[in-house]
Coordinates of C-alpha atoms and ligand atoms in Angstrom, one line a residue:
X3 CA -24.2 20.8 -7.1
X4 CA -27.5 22.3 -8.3
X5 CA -28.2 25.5 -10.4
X6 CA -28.2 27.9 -11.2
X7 CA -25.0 29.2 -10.9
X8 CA -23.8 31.6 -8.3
X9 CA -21.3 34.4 -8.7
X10 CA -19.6 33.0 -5.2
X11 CA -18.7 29.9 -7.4
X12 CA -17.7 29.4 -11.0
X13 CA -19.5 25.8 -11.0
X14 CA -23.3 26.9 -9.8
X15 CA -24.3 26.7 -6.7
X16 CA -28.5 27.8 -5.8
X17 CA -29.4 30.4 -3.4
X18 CA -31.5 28.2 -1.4
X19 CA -28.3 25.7 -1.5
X20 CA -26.3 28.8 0.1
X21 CA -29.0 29.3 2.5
X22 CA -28.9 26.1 3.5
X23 CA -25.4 26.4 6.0
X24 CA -25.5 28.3 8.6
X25 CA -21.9 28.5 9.3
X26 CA -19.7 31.4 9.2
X27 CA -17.4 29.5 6.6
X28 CA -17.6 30.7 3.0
X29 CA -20.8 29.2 1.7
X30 CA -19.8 26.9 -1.3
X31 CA -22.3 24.6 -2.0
X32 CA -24.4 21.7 -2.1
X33 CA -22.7 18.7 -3.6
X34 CA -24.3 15.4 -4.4
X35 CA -22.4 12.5 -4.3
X36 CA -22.9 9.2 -5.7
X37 CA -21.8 6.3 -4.4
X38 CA -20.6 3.2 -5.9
X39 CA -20.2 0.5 -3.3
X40 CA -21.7 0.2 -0.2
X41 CA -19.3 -2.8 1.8
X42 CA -17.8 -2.1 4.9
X43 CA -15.8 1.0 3.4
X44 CA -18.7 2.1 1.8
X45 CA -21.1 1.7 4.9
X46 CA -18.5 3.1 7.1
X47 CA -18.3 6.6 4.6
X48 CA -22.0 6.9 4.8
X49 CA -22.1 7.1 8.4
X50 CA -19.2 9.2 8.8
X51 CA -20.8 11.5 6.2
X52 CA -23.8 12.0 8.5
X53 CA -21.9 12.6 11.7
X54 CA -19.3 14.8 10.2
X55 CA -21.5 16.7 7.9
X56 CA -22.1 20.0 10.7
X57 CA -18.9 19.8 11.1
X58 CA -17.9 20.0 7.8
X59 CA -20.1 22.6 6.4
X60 CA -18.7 24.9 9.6
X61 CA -15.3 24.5 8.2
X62 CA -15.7 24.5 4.7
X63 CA -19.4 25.7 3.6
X64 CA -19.4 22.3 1.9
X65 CA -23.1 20.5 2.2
X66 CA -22.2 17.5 1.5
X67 CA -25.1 15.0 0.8
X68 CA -24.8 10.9 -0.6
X69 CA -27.9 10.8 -3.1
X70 CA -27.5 7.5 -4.8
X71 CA -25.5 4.3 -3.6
X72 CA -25.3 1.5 -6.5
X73 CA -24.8 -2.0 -4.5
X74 CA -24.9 -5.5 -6.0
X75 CA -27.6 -6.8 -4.0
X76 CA -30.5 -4.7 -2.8
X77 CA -31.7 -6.9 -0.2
X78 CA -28.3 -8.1 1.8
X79 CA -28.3 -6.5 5.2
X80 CA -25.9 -3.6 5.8
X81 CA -23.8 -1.9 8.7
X82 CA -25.3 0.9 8.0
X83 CA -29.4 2.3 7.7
X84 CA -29.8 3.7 3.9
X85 CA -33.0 4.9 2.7
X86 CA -34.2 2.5 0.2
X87 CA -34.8 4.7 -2.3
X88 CA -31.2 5.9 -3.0
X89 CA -29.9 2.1 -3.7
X90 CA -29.9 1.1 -7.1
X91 CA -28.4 -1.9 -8.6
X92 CA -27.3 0.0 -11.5
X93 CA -23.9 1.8 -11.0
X94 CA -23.8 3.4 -14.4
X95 CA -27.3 5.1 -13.9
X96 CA -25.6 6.4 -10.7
X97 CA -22.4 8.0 -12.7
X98 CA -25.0 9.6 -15.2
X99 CA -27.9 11.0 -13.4
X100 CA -27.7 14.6 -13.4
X101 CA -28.2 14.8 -9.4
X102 CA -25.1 13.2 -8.9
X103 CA -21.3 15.8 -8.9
X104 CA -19.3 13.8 -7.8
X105 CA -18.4 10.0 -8.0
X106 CA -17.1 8.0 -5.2
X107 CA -16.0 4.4 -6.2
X108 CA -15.3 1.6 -3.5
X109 CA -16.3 -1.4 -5.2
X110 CA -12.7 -2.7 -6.2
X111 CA -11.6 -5.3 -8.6
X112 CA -10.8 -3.7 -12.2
X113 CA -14.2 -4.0 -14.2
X114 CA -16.3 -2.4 -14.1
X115 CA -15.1 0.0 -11.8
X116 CA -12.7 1.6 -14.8
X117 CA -15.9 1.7 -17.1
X118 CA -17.3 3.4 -14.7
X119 CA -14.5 5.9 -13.4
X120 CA -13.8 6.4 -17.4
X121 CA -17.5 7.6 -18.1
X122 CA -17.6 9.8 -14.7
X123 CA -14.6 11.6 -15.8
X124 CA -15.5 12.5 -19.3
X125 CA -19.3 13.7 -17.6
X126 CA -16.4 16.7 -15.5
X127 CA -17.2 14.3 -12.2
X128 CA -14.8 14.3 -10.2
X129 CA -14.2 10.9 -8.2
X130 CA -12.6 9.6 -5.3
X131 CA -11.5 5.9 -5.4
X132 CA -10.4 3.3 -2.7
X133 CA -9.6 0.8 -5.6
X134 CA -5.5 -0.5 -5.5
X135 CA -6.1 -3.2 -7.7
X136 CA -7.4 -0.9 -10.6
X137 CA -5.0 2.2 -9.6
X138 CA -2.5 -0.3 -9.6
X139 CA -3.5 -1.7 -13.0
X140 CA -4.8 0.9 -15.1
X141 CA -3.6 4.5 -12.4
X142 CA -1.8 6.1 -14.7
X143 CA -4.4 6.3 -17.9
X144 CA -7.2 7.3 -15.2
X145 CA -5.4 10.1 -14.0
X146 CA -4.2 11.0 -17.2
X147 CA -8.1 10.8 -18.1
X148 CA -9.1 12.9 -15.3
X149 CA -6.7 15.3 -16.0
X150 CA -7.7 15.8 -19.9
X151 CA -11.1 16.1 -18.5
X152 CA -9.6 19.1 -15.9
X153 CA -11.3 16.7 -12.6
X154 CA -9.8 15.4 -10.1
X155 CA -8.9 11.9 -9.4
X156 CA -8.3 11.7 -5.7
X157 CA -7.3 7.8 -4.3
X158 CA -5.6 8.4 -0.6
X159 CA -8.0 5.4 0.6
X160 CA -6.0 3.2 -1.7
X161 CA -2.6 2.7 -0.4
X162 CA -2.5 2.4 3.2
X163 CA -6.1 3.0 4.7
X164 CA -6.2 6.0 6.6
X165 CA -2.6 7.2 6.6
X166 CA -2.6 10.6 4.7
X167 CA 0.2 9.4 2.7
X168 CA -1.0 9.8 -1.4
X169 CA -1.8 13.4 -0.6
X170 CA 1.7 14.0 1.1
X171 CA 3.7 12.5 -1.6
X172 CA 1.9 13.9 -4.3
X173 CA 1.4 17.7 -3.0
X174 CA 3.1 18.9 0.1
X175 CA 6.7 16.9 -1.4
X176 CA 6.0 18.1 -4.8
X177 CA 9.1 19.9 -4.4
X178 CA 11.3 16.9 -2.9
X179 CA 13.2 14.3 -5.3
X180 CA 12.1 11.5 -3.1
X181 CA 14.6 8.8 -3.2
X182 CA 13.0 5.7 -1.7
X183 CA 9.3 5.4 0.3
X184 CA 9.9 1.9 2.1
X185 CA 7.1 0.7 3.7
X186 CA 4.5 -1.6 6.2
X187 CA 2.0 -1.7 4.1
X188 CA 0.2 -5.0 4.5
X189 CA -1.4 -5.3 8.4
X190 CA -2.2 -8.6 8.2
X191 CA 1.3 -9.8 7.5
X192 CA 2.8 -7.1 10.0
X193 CA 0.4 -9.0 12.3
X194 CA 1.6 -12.6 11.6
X195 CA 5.1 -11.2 12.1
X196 CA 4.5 -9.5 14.8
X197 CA 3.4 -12.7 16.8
X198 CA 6.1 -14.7 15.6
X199 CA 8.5 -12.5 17.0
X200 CA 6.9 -11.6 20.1
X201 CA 5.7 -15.1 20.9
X202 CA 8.1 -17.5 18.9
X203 CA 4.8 -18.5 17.2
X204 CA 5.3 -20.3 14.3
X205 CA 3.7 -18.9 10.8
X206 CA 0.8 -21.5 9.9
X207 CA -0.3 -20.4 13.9
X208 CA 0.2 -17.1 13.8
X209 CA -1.9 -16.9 10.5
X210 CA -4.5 -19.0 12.0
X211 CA -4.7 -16.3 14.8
X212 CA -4.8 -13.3 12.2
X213 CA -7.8 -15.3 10.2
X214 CA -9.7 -16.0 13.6
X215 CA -9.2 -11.6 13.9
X216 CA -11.0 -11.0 10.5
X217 CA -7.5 -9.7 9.7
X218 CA -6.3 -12.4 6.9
X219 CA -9.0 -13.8 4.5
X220 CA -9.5 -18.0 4.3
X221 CA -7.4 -17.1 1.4
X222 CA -4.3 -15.1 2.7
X223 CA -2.3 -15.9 -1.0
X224 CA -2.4 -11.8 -2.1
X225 CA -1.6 -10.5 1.9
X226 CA 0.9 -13.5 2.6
X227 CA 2.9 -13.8 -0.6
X228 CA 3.0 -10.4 -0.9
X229 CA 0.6 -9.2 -3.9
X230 CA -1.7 -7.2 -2.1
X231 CA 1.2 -5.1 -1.0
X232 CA 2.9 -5.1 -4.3
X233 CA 0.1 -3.1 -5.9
X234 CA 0.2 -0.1 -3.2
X235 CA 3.9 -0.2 -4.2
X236 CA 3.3 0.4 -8.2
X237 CA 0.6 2.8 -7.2
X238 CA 3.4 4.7 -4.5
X239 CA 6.1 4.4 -7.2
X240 CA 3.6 6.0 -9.8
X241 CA 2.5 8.8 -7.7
X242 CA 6.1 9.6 -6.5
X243 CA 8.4 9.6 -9.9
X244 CA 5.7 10.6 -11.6
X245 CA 6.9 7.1 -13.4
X246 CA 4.1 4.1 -15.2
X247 CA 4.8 1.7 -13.0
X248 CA 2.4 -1.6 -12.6
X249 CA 2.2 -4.3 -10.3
X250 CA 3.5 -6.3 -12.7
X251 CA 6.7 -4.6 -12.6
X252 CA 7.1 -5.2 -8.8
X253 CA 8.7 -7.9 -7.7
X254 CA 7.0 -9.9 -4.3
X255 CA 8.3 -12.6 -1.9
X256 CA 6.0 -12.8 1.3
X257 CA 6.2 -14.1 4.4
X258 CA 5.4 -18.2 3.9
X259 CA 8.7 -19.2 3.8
X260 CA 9.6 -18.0 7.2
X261 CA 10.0 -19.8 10.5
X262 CA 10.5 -18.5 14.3
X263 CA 13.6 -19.8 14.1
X264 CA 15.0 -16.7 11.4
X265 CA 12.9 -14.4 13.1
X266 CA 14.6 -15.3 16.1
X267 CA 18.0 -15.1 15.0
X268 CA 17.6 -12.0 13.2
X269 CA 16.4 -11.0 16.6
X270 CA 19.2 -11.7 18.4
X271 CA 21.7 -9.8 15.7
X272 CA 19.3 -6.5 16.8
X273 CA 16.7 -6.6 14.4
X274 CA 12.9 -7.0 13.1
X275 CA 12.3 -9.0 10.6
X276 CA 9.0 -6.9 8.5
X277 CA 7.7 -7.7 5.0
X278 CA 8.4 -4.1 3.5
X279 CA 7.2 -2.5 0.2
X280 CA 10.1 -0.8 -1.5
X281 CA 9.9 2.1 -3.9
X282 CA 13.0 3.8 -5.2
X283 CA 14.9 5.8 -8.1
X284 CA 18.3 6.0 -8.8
X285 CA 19.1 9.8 -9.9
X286 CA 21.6 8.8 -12.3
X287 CA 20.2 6.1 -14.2
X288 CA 16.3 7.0 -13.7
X289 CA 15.7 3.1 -13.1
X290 CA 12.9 2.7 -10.7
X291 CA 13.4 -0.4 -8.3
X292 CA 9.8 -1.4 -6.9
X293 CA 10.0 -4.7 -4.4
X294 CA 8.6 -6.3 -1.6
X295 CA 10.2 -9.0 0.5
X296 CA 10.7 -9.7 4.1
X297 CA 13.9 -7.6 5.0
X298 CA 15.6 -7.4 8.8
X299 CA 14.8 -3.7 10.0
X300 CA 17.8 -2.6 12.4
X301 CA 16.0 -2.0 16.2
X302 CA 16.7 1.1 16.1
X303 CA 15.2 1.9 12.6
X304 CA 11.7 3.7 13.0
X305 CA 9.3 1.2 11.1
X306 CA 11.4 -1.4 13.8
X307 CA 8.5 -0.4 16.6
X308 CA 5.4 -0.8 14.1
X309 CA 3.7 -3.5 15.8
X310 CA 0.4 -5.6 14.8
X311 CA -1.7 -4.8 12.0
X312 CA -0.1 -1.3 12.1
X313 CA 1.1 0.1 8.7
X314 CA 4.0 3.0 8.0
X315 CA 5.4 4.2 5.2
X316 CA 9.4 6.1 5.6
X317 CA 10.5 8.4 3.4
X318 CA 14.0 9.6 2.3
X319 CA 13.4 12.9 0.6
X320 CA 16.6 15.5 0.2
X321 CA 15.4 18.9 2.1
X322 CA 12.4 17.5 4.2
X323 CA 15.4 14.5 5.6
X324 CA 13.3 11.2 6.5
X325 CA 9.8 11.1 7.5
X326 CA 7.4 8.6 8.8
X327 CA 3.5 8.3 8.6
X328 CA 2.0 5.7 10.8
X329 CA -1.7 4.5 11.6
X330 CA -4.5 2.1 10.6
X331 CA -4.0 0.5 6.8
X332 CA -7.1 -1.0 6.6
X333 CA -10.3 -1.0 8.2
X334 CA -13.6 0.1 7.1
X335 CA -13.9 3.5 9.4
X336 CA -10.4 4.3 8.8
X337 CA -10.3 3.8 4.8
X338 CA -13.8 5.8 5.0
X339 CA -12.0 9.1 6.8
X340 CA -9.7 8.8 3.9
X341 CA -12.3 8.8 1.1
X342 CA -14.0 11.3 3.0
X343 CA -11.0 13.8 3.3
X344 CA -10.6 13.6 -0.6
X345 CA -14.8 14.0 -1.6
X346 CA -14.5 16.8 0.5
X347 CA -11.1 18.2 -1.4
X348 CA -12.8 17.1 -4.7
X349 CA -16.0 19.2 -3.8
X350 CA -14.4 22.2 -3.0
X351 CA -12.1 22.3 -6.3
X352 CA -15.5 21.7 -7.7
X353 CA -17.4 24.6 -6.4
X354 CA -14.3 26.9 -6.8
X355 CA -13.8 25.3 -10.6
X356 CA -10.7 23.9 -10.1
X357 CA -8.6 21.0 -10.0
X358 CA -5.6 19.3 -8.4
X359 CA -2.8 18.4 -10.9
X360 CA -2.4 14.9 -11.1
X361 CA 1.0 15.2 -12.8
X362 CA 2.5 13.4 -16.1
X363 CA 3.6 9.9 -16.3
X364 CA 6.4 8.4 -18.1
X365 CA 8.1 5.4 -18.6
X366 CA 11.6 4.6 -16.5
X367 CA 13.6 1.4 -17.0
X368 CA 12.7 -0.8 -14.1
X369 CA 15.1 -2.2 -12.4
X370 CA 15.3 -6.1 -12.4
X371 CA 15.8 -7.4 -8.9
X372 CA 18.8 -9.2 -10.1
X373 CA 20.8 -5.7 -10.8
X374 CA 19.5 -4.6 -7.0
X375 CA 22.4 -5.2 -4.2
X376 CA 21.9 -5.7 -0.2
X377 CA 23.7 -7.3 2.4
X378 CA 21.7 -11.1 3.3
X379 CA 21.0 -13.1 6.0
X380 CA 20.9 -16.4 5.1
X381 CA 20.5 -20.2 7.3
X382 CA 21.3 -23.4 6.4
X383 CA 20.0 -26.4 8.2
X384 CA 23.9 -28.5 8.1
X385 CA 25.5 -31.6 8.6
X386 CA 27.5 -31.2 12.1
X387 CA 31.0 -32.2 10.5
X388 CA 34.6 -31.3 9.9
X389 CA 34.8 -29.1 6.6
X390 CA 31.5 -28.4 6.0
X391 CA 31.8 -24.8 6.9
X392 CA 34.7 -24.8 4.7
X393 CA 32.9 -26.6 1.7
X394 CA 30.1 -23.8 2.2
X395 CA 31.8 -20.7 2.1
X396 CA 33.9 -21.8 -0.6
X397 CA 30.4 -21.7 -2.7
X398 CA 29.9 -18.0 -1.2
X399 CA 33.3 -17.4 -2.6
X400 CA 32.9 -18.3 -6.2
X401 CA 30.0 -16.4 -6.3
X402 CA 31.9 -13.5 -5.4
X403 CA 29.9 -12.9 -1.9
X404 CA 31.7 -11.6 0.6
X405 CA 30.9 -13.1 4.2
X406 CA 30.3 -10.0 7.4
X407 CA 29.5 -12.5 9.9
X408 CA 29.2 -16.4 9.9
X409 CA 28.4 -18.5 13.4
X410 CA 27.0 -22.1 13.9
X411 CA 23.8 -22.5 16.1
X412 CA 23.2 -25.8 17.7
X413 CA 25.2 -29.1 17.6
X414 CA 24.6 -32.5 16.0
X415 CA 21.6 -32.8 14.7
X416 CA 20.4 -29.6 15.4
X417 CA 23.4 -27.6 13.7
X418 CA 22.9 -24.6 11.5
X419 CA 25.0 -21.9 9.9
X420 CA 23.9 -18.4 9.9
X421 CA 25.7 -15.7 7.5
X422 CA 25.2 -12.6 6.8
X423 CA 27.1 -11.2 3.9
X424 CA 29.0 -8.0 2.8
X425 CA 26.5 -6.2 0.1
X426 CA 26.0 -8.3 -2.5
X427 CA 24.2 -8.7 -6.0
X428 CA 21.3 -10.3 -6.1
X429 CA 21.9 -12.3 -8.9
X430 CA 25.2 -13.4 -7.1
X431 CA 23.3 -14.6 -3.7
X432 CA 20.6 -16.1 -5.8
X433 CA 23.4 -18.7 -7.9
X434 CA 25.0 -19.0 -4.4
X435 CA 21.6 -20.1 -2.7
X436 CA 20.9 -22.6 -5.7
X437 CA 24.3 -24.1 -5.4
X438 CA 23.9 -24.6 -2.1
X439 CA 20.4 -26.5 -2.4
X440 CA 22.6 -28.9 -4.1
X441 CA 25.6 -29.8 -1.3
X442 CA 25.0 -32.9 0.2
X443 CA 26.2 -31.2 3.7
X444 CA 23.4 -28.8 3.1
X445 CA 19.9 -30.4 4.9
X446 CA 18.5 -27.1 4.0
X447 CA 18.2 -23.5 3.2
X448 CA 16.5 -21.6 5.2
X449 CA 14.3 -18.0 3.6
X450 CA 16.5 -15.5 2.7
X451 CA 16.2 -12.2 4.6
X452 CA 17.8 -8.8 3.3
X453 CA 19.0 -6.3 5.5
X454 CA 18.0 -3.3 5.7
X455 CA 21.1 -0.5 6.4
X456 CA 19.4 1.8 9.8
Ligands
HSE506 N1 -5.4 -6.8 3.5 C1 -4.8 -5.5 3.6 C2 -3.9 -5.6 4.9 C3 -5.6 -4.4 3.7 O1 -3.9 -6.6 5.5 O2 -3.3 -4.6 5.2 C4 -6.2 -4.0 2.3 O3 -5.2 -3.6 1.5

């Protein structure tokens, strides 16, 4: 914003700055942004800033204007017509120049996007960041930062594109002890799964498909084994239990391990298989659980009917009951309406000389996924023989797993065993699965799948 300051606002705002709308909304102000990042979420933000910009000084009195963009390279073509004069190769002359109130970071990666975030918030500039990796690193002492500072930290754009999820959890449930968030939140592995269920395609194809799309990267490792998903879960898991949690408490299987075959089968018993981020707290311990692994979704169940690259996030709260918030995860015109809704939420707390409240962190046990029970579906690939079934549930039984249902697929060569167990430890499944590798009857074991109660 520029000065000096007007009695409407506690943070300055110029007279010819209030002139400047024409709206009936309240005139606020004049805030300049700087931007740190211009990609495709970054391109996409600067053009929805100039189309939504009448629209948004009607509603709010906001003028919102971009005045400096740091990029890496100044000459690489862009989606998106900037005025040279506002790029800069230097993001840390960005985050200091007087001209710039508020900070919006969409660079990613950890360094030196916390540098930078660190040294906006202890200038009072407020910043908005699409960054998972680093909220999922370092969240919790950036928001602690921000609020010792009295800014805001806003980060919807991180988890989930643009779902308005962060700003749900974190303010309109405020009052809720939320008991689990479980969640799509990786589109290019709902996508592969959704092909291999709807067309039997096997994985290495259907990931060939989602690569061709611009969905999965030439290297899927953090969407397909189950990384990229496992930080939106530590960042969920912070912002909900007000807990430290970091991706390297969350525990990740992905989707590699899986064929048509299971998806097929799990079909048939009524459900979907989906690779779901888990996020949960047990009100008598405090242990936090935070997870992600395929899992078999009953039909029935809600996040059963997200299809494609589709993300959505259920939550189990006590007075709200269950919700569901569904829509794009990714993308750069989605993300961008994300960022967008919290600059414009930062620069009004701004003008009014206020902040959101980003809340305390502590630290909960975390749950290791060995103390965390489910009921399993599990195939083996067997010898088509008298007693094998026998010899194999007899390894079930000294693990103490209980068997729900048990059928054989397929004759001769082609015989296999499908179970699906009673609930079970972890732990328990996990010795039964190893001692299974080792039975000569047993040509192999196919993933593991956990079910999902609807
Ligand atoms: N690669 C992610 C996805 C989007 O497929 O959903 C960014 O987190």
């Amino acid at each position: 914003m520029t000065s000096p300051a007007s009695p409407l606002v506690a943070t300055g705002v110029s007279e010819l700055d209030l002139k400047a709308s024409e709206s009936s909304a309240p005139r606020l102000g004049h805030v300049r942004v700087g931007l740190l990042g211009c990609g495709n979420v970054g391109a996409a933000l600067v053009k929805l800033v100039e189309q939504q910009a009448p629209m948004i000084e009607a509603r709010t009195g906001l003028r919102l204007e971009i005045t400096r963009i740091a990029v890496r390279n100044l000459s690489r073509g862009r989606d998106v017509a900037v005025p040279e004069g506002l790029l800069t190769r230097d993001a840390h002359s960005v985050v200091n120049d007087p001209d710039v109130d508020v900070v919006v970071e969409v660079i990613g990666g950890i360094e030196p996007a916390r540098e930078l975030i660190t040294e906006a918030l202890a200038a009072g500039k407020p910043v908005v960041s699409a960054n998972k990796e680093l909220l999922a690193n370092v969240g919790t002492e950036l928001f602690t930062a921000a609020e010792s500072h009295g800014v805001d930290l806003l980060c919807e754009a991180a988890v989930a594109g643009g779902i308005p999820l962060m700003r749900a959890l974190r303010e309109s449930l405020r009052g809720e002890p939320i008991r689990r968030v479980m969640g799509i939140v990786n589109g290019t592995t709902n996508f592969i799964l959704t092909k291999m269920t709807e067309e039997g395609a096997e994985y290495s194809a259907a990931l060939a498909e989602a690569q061709e799309l611009g969905y999965a990267e030439r290297d899927p490792t953090a969407d397909v084994e189950g990384y990229d998903a496992g930080a939106k879960v530590a960042i969920i898991a912070s912002i909900c239990f007000g807990a430290r949690v970091v991706a390297g408490d969350v525990y990740h299987e992905g989707i590699s391990n899986i064929s048509a075959a299971e998806i097929a089968i799990a079909k048939r018993l009524g459900y979907v298989v989906k690779l779901l981020g888990i996020a949960e707290r047990d009100s008598q311990t405090g242990e936090i659980g935070v997870r992600v692994h395929p899992a078999m979704v009953p039909l029935h169940h809600p996040l059963a009917s997200v299809r494609e690259s589709y993300n959505a996030v259920f939550v189990d709260s006590d007075a709200a009951g269950s919700l569901m918030f569904y829509g794009r995860g990714a993308g750069g015109a989605p993300t961008a309406s994300a960022v967008l809704g919290d600059l414009i939420d930062a620069s009004l707390n701004l003008c009014q000389g206020t902040h959101g409240i980003s809340g305390t962190f502590t630290r909960h046990p975390i749950r290791a996924i060995d103390e965390t029970t489910a009921e399993y579906l599990l195939g083996l690939d067997v010898a088509d023989q008298p007693g094998v079934l026998h010899a194999v549930t007899g390894v079930f039984a000294r693990h103490g797993v209980s068997i729900r249902v048990a059928e054989q697929e397929g004759i001769g060569p082609d015989a296999r065993l499908v179970f699906i167990t009673h609930e079970a430890r972890e732990a328990d499944l996990q010795a039964t699965v190893r001692e299974l590798r080792d039975l000569d009857v047993v040509r192999r074991v196919g993933g593991l799948l956990r079910v999902i109660s609807g």
